[in-house]
């Protein structure tokens, strides 16, 4: 009896995941009405925290300086790079680009610390003094981030609503044509943005990502303490804290920042382990969510924060499946005939790859040139690709148990 | 990063469909049971969180009421 109940528990876990994912897909298909007042003149400040980014920073700054409009500047925070990052920035020689160099021993204390230092420096800048903090928008871009040319025109109307504290744009991989792994990462970010983030606009729990996050200076000022924490996923942390202060976070579906996909499996696992560990660290936000965020977004955020636990639990299921399959094979050989009805096959297929149709539908809307069959195939591979989280999740658990909390950043190529 | 239901359903379907209790099958079932127990604990934790949240909000609201009463005096 107890043994059966525990198996029912497994079914419950799967049912929860199916219900949540299906519900989010349904919600994401609903349109979202934008409210707002008259547009006001705003200043956009792009902040790029860089540590040894000489390979990619010039291309990113070139994209920023060629954006339409003249109401923006960029600040590069050089976090004591060993390479030529600072020189590359100086060589650009644009009046729209400022360089702020941090020195050791204060530098190299993580991305959050660099961003906080940059923001402190920015507050002293003369250009900021001409604007109300409500009309100064800080945008965090990774050093490899390439912004869509129309990004300011797409993001700006969201800030016409005075309650909007932050806007997250979509994230794409600019090297998505360089192999299957890059393509799958692109699909992963599209699925996350177009399904989960899009659905969260209706729930009120939109999260911030590390790249392409736009925030009002007044919203950052309203946070207790420094905006960016020392958490490995300081973006997740910031998004929740903004919601807790009563701001709305918005996800912008019509513009994106393009970043570099990781091209080797080892590096990808390492990157995801870092994110997973950061996600686990973010559990400390639970009391804040419970106390200060409205019930509906709070439930979603708590589910999101607890997803590492669910992922680790579900990681045992593929093993169970494999063993069950081996068991059937061995028993069938002993019995001399197949012990599993062939009718199970379509059921297995539907349960495993049925979800691929939703992902294919969403991704094909973004990549219409990819071709239907290729998209369908990609959707199937994507389902299997999702299992990299199991490996990276247990890796992160191992690091946490050993008390290792810091990571080297993902190297650019 | 969200729980992936697909292989999970497969596993349960596979384990449920297993015709004989071979040792391999028993291990597969144990893995399912560990997952089930883990999910039970997760649900218990969620229930505790729900109660803690209600209590925190009630306490904060009560403190707010006391403050506004004191300011009114």
Tab-separated table of N, CA and C in Angstrom, chain A residues 141-282:
chain	number	residue	atom	x	y	z
A	141	UNK	N	23.717	44.953	-20.190
A	141	UNK	CA	23.975	44.121	-21.375
A	141	UNK	C	25.277	43.363	-21.133
A	142	UNK	N	25.290	42.088	-21.487
A	142	UNK	CA	26.541	41.327	-21.395
A	142	UNK	C	27.520	41.845	-22.443
A	143	UNK	N	28.787	41.600	-22.204
A	143	UNK	CA	29.811	42.099	-23.132
A	143	UNK	C	29.642	41.528	-24.530
A	144	UNK	N	29.019	40.344	-24.623
A	144	UNK	CA	28.806	39.756	-25.955
A	144	UNK	C	27.404	40.061	-26.480
A	145	UNK	N	26.681	40.938	-25.797
A	145	UNK	CA	25.292	41.211	-26.161
A	145	UNK	C	25.169	42.135	-27.364
A	146	UNK	N	24.383	41.716	-28.346
A	146	UNK	CA	24.153	42.557	-29.526
A	146	UNK	C	22.663	42.878	-29.575
A	147	UNK	N	22.375	44.160	-29.431
A	147	UNK	CA	20.974	44.581	-29.310
A	147	UNK	C	20.333	44.760	-30.680
A	148	UNK	N	19.053	44.436	-30.775
A	148	UNK	CA	18.300	44.712	-31.994
A	148	UNK	C	18.329	46.223	-32.252
A	149	UNK	N	18.429	46.659	-33.515
A	149	UNK	CA	18.516	48.104	-33.792
A	149	UNK	C	17.291	48.888	-33.305
A	150	UNK	N	16.122	48.221	-33.261
A	150	UNK	CA	14.890	48.918	-32.868
A	150	UNK	C	14.567	48.751	-31.386
A	151	UNK	N	15.544	48.317	-30.608
A	151	UNK	CA	15.238	47.914	-29.224
A	151	UNK	C	14.678	49.077	-28.380
A	152	UNK	N	15.238	50.274	-28.552
A	152	UNK	CA	14.770	51.395	-27.723
A	152	UNK	C	13.325	51.759	-28.069
A	153	UNK	N	12.989	51.682	-29.351
A	153	UNK	CA	11.631	52.022	-29.779
A	153	UNK	C	10.624	50.992	-29.240
A	154	UNK	N	11.073	49.757	-29.053
A	154	UNK	CA	10.169	48.716	-28.551
A	154	UNK	C	10.048	48.741	-27.036
A	155	UNK	N	11.139	49.068	-26.375
A	155	UNK	CA	11.141	49.032	-24.899
A	155	UNK	C	10.500	50.298	-24.321
A	156	UNK	N	10.762	51.419	-24.958
A	156	UNK	CA	10.343	52.716	-24.391
A	156	UNK	C	8.850	52.796	-24.035
A	157	UNK	N	7.931	52.340	-24.895
A	157	UNK	CA	6.509	52.465	-24.536
A	157	UNK	C	6.137	51.718	-23.248
A	158	UNK	N	6.868	50.669	-22.922
A	158	UNK	CA	6.557	49.941	-21.684
A	158	UNK	C	6.780	50.827	-20.457
A	159	UNK	N	7.708	51.761	-20.573
A	159	UNK	CA	7.990	52.634	-19.424
A	159	UNK	C	7.006	53.802	-19.335
A	160	UNK	N	6.079	53.911	-20.299
A	160	UNK	CA	5.034	54.935	-20.176
A	160	UNK	C	4.115	54.622	-19.002
A	161	UNK	N	4.056	53.358	-18.635
A	161	UNK	CA	3.302	52.988	-17.429
A	161	UNK	C	4.203	53.282	-16.221
A	162	UNK	N	3.793	54.224	-15.368
A	162	UNK	CA	4.696	54.600	-14.255
A	162	UNK	C	4.964	53.467	-13.268
A	163	UNK	N	4.123	52.416	-13.307
A	163	UNK	CA	4.333	51.292	-12.372
A	163	UNK	C	5.377	50.304	-12.891
A	164	UNK	N	5.760	50.455	-14.152
A	164	UNK	CA	6.758	49.527	-14.704
A	164	UNK	C	8.142	49.855	-14.140
A	165	UNK	N	8.715	48.892	-13.457
A	165	UNK	CA	10.042	49.100	-12.885
A	165	UNK	C	11.129	48.566	-13.786
A	166	UNK	N	10.806	47.488	-14.513
A	166	UNK	CA	11.842	46.857	-15.336
A	166	UNK	C	11.220	46.171	-16.540
A	167	UNK	N	11.990	46.137	-17.607
A	167	UNK	CA	11.569	45.450	-18.829
A	167	UNK	C	12.684	44.492	-19.232
A	168	UNK	N	12.315	43.243	-19.438
A	168	UNK	CA	13.285	42.267	-19.926
A	168	UNK	C	12.978	41.977	-21.394
A	169	UNK	N	13.990	42.053	-22.234
A	169	UNK	CA	13.762	41.728	-23.644
A	169	UNK	C	14.104	40.253	-23.881
A	170	UNK	N	13.730	39.749	-25.028
A	170	UNK	CA	14.044	38.365	-25.359
A	170	UNK	C	15.546	38.168	-25.519
A	171	UNK	N	15.978	36.933	-25.412
A	171	UNK	CA	17.406	36.617	-25.597
A	171	UNK	C	17.516	35.588	-26.722
A	172	UNK	N	18.378	35.868	-27.676
A	172	UNK	CA	18.628	34.947	-28.780
A	172	UNK	C	20.126	34.659	-28.874
A	173	UNK	N	20.497	33.650	-29.634
A	173	UNK	CA	21.907	33.319	-29.853
A	173	UNK	C	22.301	33.795	-31.246
A	174	UNK	N	23.297	34.680	-31.335
A	174	UNK	CA	23.641	35.178	-32.667
A	174	UNK	C	24.404	34.152	-33.500
A	175	UNK	N	24.995	33.168	-32.818
A	175	UNK	CA	25.721	32.123	-33.566
A	175	UNK	C	24.890	30.839	-33.643
A	176	UNK	N	23.566	30.997	-33.705
A	176	UNK	CA	22.694	29.819	-33.672
A	176	UNK	C	22.841	28.914	-34.892
A	177	UNK	N	23.470	29.442	-35.940
A	177	UNK	CA	23.646	28.600	-37.135
A	177	UNK	C	24.936	27.783	-37.068
A	178	UNK	N	25.677	27.952	-35.953
A	178	UNK	CA	26.957	27.229	-35.824
A	178	UNK	C	26.770	25.897	-35.109
A	179	UNK	N	25.911	25.064	-35.589
A	179	UNK	CA	25.789	23.726	-35.014
A	179	UNK	C	24.539	23.532	-34.184
A	180	UNK	N	24.294	22.267	-33.897
A	180	UNK	CA	23.057	21.865	-33.215
A	180	UNK	C	22.972	22.418	-31.785
A	181	UNK	N	24.112	22.387	-31.091
A	181	UNK	CA	24.086	22.819	-29.686
A	181	UNK	C	23.692	24.296	-29.583
A	182	UNK	N	24.245	25.116	-30.477
A	182	UNK	CA	23.904	26.551	-30.477
A	182	UNK	C	22.439	26.740	-30.846
A	183	UNK	N	21.963	25.972	-31.811
A	183	UNK	CA	20.565	26.075	-32.239
A	183	UNK	C	19.627	25.707	-31.079
A	184	UNK	N	20.004	24.665	-30.318
A	184	UNK	CA	19.155	24.236	-29.205
A	184	UNK	C	19.120	25.285	-28.091
A	185	UNK	N	20.264	25.945	-27.875
A	185	UNK	CA	20.265	27.012	-26.866
A	185	UNK	C	19.365	28.161	-27.302
A	186	UNK	N	19.395	28.453	-28.604
A	186	UNK	CA	18.530	29.510	-29.122
A	186	UNK	C	17.068	29.130	-28.902
A	187	UNK	N	16.756	27.892	-29.192
A	187	UNK	CA	15.380	27.416	-29.013
A	187	UNK	C	14.982	27.477	-27.538
A	188	UNK	N	15.923	27.131	-26.687
A	188	UNK	CA	15.658	27.147	-25.247
A	188	UNK	C	15.270	28.556	-24.779
A	189	UNK	N	16.015	29.553	-25.246
A	189	UNK	CA	15.722	30.928	-24.825
A	189	UNK	C	14.421	31.432	-25.449
A	190	UNK	N	14.148	31.002	-26.691
A	190	UNK	CA	12.892	31.404	-27.327
A	190	UNK	C	11.711	30.797	-26.561
A	191	UNK	N	11.827	29.514	-26.238
A	191	UNK	CA	10.757	28.836	-25.502
A	191	UNK	C	10.566	29.493	-24.135
A	192	UNK	N	11.661	29.787	-23.468
A	192	UNK	CA	11.563	30.411	-22.141
A	192	UNK	C	10.889	31.789	-22.242
A	193	UNK	N	11.314	32.574	-23.219
A	193	UNK	CA	10.761	33.926	-23.352
A	193	UNK	C	9.332	33.926	-23.856
A	194	UNK	N	9.099	33.150	-24.921
A	194	UNK	CA	7.794	33.220	-25.588
A	194	UNK	C	6.714	32.405	-24.882
A	195	UNK	N	7.105	31.466	-24.063
A	195	UNK	CA	6.087	30.716	-23.307
A	195	UNK	C	6.076	31.166	-21.841
A	196	UNK	N	7.174	30.945	-21.146
A	196	UNK	CA	7.141	31.155	-19.693
A	196	UNK	C	7.097	32.638	-19.315
A	197	UNK	N	8.018	33.426	-19.873
A	197	UNK	CA	8.024	34.858	-19.543
A	197	UNK	C	6.748	35.539	-20.038
A	198	UNK	N	6.302	35.121	-21.219
A	198	UNK	CA	5.102	35.709	-21.792
A	198	UNK	C	3.886	35.406	-20.898
A	199	UNK	N	3.802	34.181	-20.419
A	199	UNK	CA	2.703	33.814	-19.523
A	199	UNK	C	2.788	34.593	-18.217
A	200	UNK	N	4.002	34.821	-17.785
A	200	UNK	CA	4.171	35.509	-16.506
A	200	UNK	C	3.738	36.974	-16.557
A	201	UNK	N	3.616	37.540	-17.752
A	201	UNK	CA	3.096	38.908	-17.859
A	201	UNK	C	1.670	38.947	-17.311
A	202	UNK	N	0.930	37.834	-17.479
A	202	UNK	CA	-0.446	37.789	-16.997
A	202	UNK	C	-0.499	37.473	-15.500
A	203	UNK	N	0.523	36.812	-15.026
A	203	UNK	CA	0.546	36.442	-13.599
A	203	UNK	C	1.149	37.574	-12.760
A	204	UNK	N	2.045	38.338	-13.366
A	204	UNK	CA	2.724	39.411	-12.629
A	204	UNK	C	4.013	38.943	-12.006
A	205	UNK	N	4.665	37.957	-12.636
A	205	UNK	CA	5.886	37.411	-12.028
A	205	UNK	C	7.037	37.342	-13.025
A	206	UNK	N	7.075	38.277	-13.975
A	206	UNK	CA	8.139	38.261	-14.987
A	206	UNK	C	9.505	38.356	-14.305
A	207	UNK	N	10.424	37.523	-14.744
A	207	UNK	CA	11.764	37.524	-14.146
A	207	UNK	C	12.742	38.323	-14.995
A	208	UNK	N	13.836	38.691	-14.382
A	208	UNK	CA	14.889	39.419	-15.106
A	208	UNK	C	15.985	38.429	-15.517
A	209	UNK	N	16.576	38.681	-16.675
A	209	UNK	CA	17.711	37.872	-17.107
A	209	UNK	C	18.977	38.715	-16.989
A	210	UNK	N	20.116	38.072	-17.111
A	210	UNK	CA	21.364	38.810	-16.929
A	210	UNK	C	21.698	39.716	-18.100
A	211	UNK	N	21.044	39.491	-19.218
A	211	UNK	CA	21.375	40.218	-20.433
A	211	UNK	C	20.093	40.860	-20.975
A	212	UNK	N	20.155	42.156	-21.260
A	212	UNK	CA	18.977	42.829	-21.814
A	212	UNK	C	17.927	43.173	-20.783
A	213	UNK	N	18.351	43.527	-19.580
A	213	UNK	CA	17.403	43.970	-18.553
A	213	UNK	C	17.422	45.497	-18.480
A	214	UNK	N	16.264	46.119	-18.659
A	214	UNK	CA	16.119	47.570	-18.591
A	214	UNK	C	15.416	47.914	-17.277
A	215	UNK	N	15.979	48.828	-16.508
A	215	UNK	CA	15.367	49.171	-15.213
A	215	UNK	C	15.357	50.670	-14.976
A	216	UNK	N	14.274	51.141	-14.396
A	216	UNK	CA	14.238	52.556	-14.019
A	216	UNK	C	15.234	52.793	-12.895
A	217	UNK	N	15.913	53.928	-12.950
A	217	UNK	CA	16.840	54.255	-11.866
A	217	UNK	C	16.067	54.412	-10.553
A	218	UNK	N	14.855	54.993	-10.636
A	218	UNK	CA	14.069	55.178	-9.417
A	218	UNK	C	13.670	53.832	-8.812
A	219	UNK	N	13.476	52.814	-9.665
A	219	UNK	CA	13.145	51.482	-9.147
A	219	UNK	C	14.356	50.886	-8.430
A	220	UNK	N	15.537	51.071	-9.023
A	220	UNK	CA	16.755	50.567	-8.374
A	220	UNK	C	17.001	51.309	-7.061
A	221	UNK	N	16.700	52.632	-7.080
A	221	UNK	CA	16.879	53.430	-5.852
A	221	UNK	C	15.953	52.969	-4.735
A	222	UNK	N	14.804	52.414	-5.125
A	222	UNK	CA	13.813	52.041	-4.106
A	222	UNK	C	14.182	50.745	-3.383
A	223	UNK	N	15.162	50.023	-3.915
A	223	UNK	CA	15.517	48.744	-3.295
A	223	UNK	C	16.338	48.959	-2.035
A	224	UNK	N	16.066	48.185	-0.997
A	224	UNK	CA	16.931	48.284	0.179
A	224	UNK	C	18.313	47.700	-0.152
A	225	UNK	N	19.358	48.405	0.193
A	225	UNK	CA	20.716	47.917	-0.112
A	225	UNK	C	21.074	48.140	-1.563
A	226	UNK	N	22.123	47.464	-2.007
A	226	UNK	CA	22.591	47.642	-3.377
A	226	UNK	C	21.707	46.828	-4.328
A	227	UNK	N	21.540	47.315	-5.566
A	227	UNK	CA	20.630	46.609	-6.475
A	227	UNK	C	21.040	45.169	-6.769
A	228	UNK	N	22.324	44.958	-7.091
A	228	UNK	CA	22.726	43.610	-7.492
A	228	UNK	C	23.398	42.904	-6.315
A	229	UNK	N	22.975	41.669	-6.080
A	229	UNK	CA	23.503	40.917	-4.940
A	229	UNK	C	24.729	40.109	-5.377
A	230	UNK	N	25.331	39.405	-4.427
A	230	UNK	CA	26.490	38.563	-4.756
A	230	UNK	C	26.064	37.147	-5.134
A	231	UNK	N	24.751	36.970	-5.299
A	231	UNK	CA	24.194	35.674	-5.698
A	231	UNK	C	24.710	35.326	-7.107
A	232	UNK	N	24.888	34.049	-7.402
A	232	UNK	CA	25.371	33.661	-8.739
A	232	UNK	C	24.368	34.024	-9.827
A	233	UNK	N	23.086	34.086	-9.464
A	233	UNK	CA	22.080	34.556	-10.425
A	233	UNK	C	21.493	35.863	-9.887
A	234	UNK	N	22.316	36.919	-9.936
A	234	UNK	CA	21.916	38.208	-9.382
A	234	UNK	C	20.731	38.810	-10.141
A	235	UNK	N	20.529	38.351	-11.396
A	235	UNK	CA	19.408	38.845	-12.203
A	235	UNK	C	18.070	38.357	-11.647
A	236	UNK	N	18.020	37.069	-11.306
A	236	UNK	CA	16.812	36.480	-10.719
A	236	UNK	C	16.481	37.187	-9.405
A	237	UNK	N	17.507	37.388	-8.614
A	237	UNK	CA	17.405	38.048	-7.321
A	237	UNK	C	16.816	39.463	-7.475
A	238	UNK	N	17.348	40.196	-8.448
A	238	UNK	CA	16.920	41.577	-8.659
A	238	UNK	C	15.445	41.644	-9.097
A	239	UNK	N	15.071	40.751	-9.999
A	239	UNK	CA	13.690	40.740	-10.490
A	239	UNK	C	12.699	40.539	-9.350
A	240	UNK	N	13.001	39.607	-8.469
A	240	UNK	CA	12.098	39.318	-7.353
A	240	UNK	C	12.036	40.509	-6.398
A	241	UNK	N	13.191	41.113	-6.152
A	241	UNK	CA	13.215	42.243	-5.210
A	241	UNK	C	12.455	43.445	-5.769
A	242	UNK	N	12.502	43.633	-7.077
A	242	UNK	CA	11.720	44.727	-7.677
A	242	UNK	C	10.223	44.467	-7.500
A	243	UNK	N	9.811	43.231	-7.729
A	243	UNK	CA	8.398	42.882	-7.544
A	243	UNK	C	7.982	43.106	-6.087
A	244	UNK	N	8.881	42.747	-5.182
A	244	UNK	CA	8.568	42.902	-3.756
A	244	UNK	C	8.408	44.365	-3.360
A	245	UNK	N	9.055	45.264	-4.096
A	245	UNK	CA	8.921	46.695	-3.805
A	245	UNK	C	7.701	47.303	-4.493
A	246	UNK	N	6.922	46.448	-5.166
A	246	UNK	CA	5.669	46.916	-5.764
A	246	UNK	C	5.771	47.332	-7.225
A	247	UNK	N	6.925	47.127	-7.841
A	247	UNK	CA	7.068	47.473	-9.258
A	247	UNK	C	6.541	46.339	-10.137
A	248	UNK	N	6.170	46.686	-11.355
A	248	UNK	CA	5.805	45.657	-12.341
A	248	UNK	C	7.022	45.355	-13.197
A	249	UNK	N	7.247	44.074	-13.446
A	249	UNK	CA	8.262	43.681	-14.417
A	249	UNK	C	7.543	43.277	-15.704
A	250	UNK	N	8.085	43.685	-16.818
A	250	UNK	CA	7.444	43.419	-18.101
A	250	UNK	C	8.408	42.638	-18.995
A	251	UNK	N	7.850	41.742	-19.791
A	251	UNK	CA	8.683	41.051	-20.785
A	251	UNK	C	8.320	41.587	-22.162
A	252	UNK	N	9.323	42.064	-22.884
A	252	UNK	CA	9.103	42.638	-24.213
A	252	UNK	C	9.372	41.546	-25.260
A	253	UNK	N	8.332	41.206	-26.009
A	253	UNK	CA	8.438	40.114	-26.979
A	253	UNK	C	8.940	40.575	-28.345
A	254	UNK	N	8.969	41.893	-28.544
A	254	UNK	CA	9.218	42.388	-29.903
A	254	UNK	C	10.656	42.851	-30.142
A	255	UNK	N	11.512	42.683	-29.161
A	255	UNK	CA	12.930	43.023	-29.356
A	255	UNK	C	13.778	42.045	-28.556
A	256	UNK	N	15.016	41.904	-28.981
A	256	UNK	CA	15.864	40.912	-28.306
A	256	UNK	C	17.314	41.372	-28.251
A	257	UNK	N	18.022	40.765	-27.323
A	257	UNK	CA	19.475	40.914	-27.283
A	257	UNK	C	20.047	39.573	-27.744
A	258	UNK	N	21.071	39.639	-28.580
A	258	UNK	CA	21.636	38.408	-29.137
A	258	UNK	C	22.992	38.154	-28.478
A	259	UNK	N	23.156	36.971	-27.924
A	259	UNK	CA	24.417	36.665	-27.239
A	259	UNK	C	25.048	35.419	-27.847
A	260	UNK	N	26.255	35.114	-27.360
A	260	UNK	CA	26.995	34.002	-27.947
A	260	UNK	C	26.608	32.681	-27.284
A	261	UNK	N	26.208	31.713	-28.090
A	261	UNK	CA	25.902	30.392	-27.530
A	261	UNK	C	27.196	29.657	-27.227
A	262	UNK	N	27.153	28.819	-26.213
A	262	UNK	CA	28.316	27.988	-25.885
A	262	UNK	C	28.356	26.834	-26.886
A	263	UNK	N	29.539	26.535	-27.401
A	263	UNK	CA	29.597	25.570	-28.500
A	263	UNK	C	30.100	24.179	-28.101
A	264	UNK	N	30.499	24.020	-26.837
A	264	UNK	CA	30.908	22.663	-26.437
A	264	UNK	C	30.048	22.205	-25.258
A	265	UNK	N	29.788	20.906	-25.237
A	265	UNK	CA	28.888	20.345	-24.222
A	265	UNK	C	29.438	20.564	-22.809
A	266	UNK	N	30.766	20.404	-22.675
A	266	UNK	CA	31.380	20.574	-21.358
A	266	UNK	C	31.143	21.973	-20.810
A	267	UNK	N	31.351	22.969	-21.671
A	267	UNK	CA	31.157	24.367	-21.237
A	267	UNK	C	29.690	24.652	-20.935
A	268	UNK	N	28.838	24.034	-21.722
A	268	UNK	CA	27.397	24.246	-21.509
A	268	UNK	C	26.973	23.682	-20.150
A	269	UNK	N	27.461	22.468	-19.854
A	269	UNK	CA	27.123	21.853	-18.570
A	269	UNK	C	27.632	22.706	-17.417
A	270	UNK	N	28.819	23.232	-17.591
A	270	UNK	CA	29.436	24.061	-16.563
A	270	UNK	C	28.617	25.339	-16.371
A	271	UNK	N	28.207	25.974	-17.481
A	271	UNK	CA	27.406	27.199	-17.403
A	271	UNK	C	26.074	26.928	-16.694
A	272	UNK	N	25.439	25.812	-17.070
A	272	UNK	CA	24.129	25.509	-16.484
A	272	UNK	C	24.256	25.131	-15.011
A	273	UNK	N	25.376	24.508	-14.654
A	273	UNK	CA	25.599	24.189	-13.244
A	273	UNK	C	25.689	25.464	-12.423
A	274	UNK	N	26.359	26.480	-13.008
A	274	UNK	CA	26.482	27.764	-12.315
A	274	UNK	C	25.093	28.372	-12.123
A	275	UNK	N	24.299	28.345	-13.166
A	275	UNK	CA	22.949	28.897	-13.062
A	275	UNK	C	22.110	28.117	-12.037
A	276	UNK	N	22.286	26.788	-12.077
A	276	UNK	CA	21.526	25.938	-11.163
A	276	UNK	C	21.889	26.267	-9.712
A	277	UNK	N	23.199	26.424	-9.467
A	277	UNK	CA	23.641	26.737	-8.104
A	277	UNK	C	23.110	28.112	-7.684
A	278	UNK	N	23.121	29.051	-8.628
A	278	UNK	CA	22.568	30.372	-8.337
A	278	UNK	C	21.089	30.292	-8.018
A	279	UNK	N	20.407	29.441	-8.745
A	279	UNK	CA	18.973	29.254	-8.526
A	279	UNK	C	18.731	28.700	-7.111
A	280	UNK	N	19.607	27.781	-6.712
A	280	UNK	CA	19.455	27.228	-5.357
A	280	UNK	C	19.707	28.308	-4.303
A	281	UNK	N	20.714	29.162	-4.578
A	281	UNK	CA	21.006	30.256	-3.630
A	281	UNK	C	19.816	31.206	-3.506
A	282	UNK	N	19.059	31.328	-4.607
A	282	UNK	CA	17.938	32.270	-4.616
A	282	UNK	C	16.795	31.823	-3.710
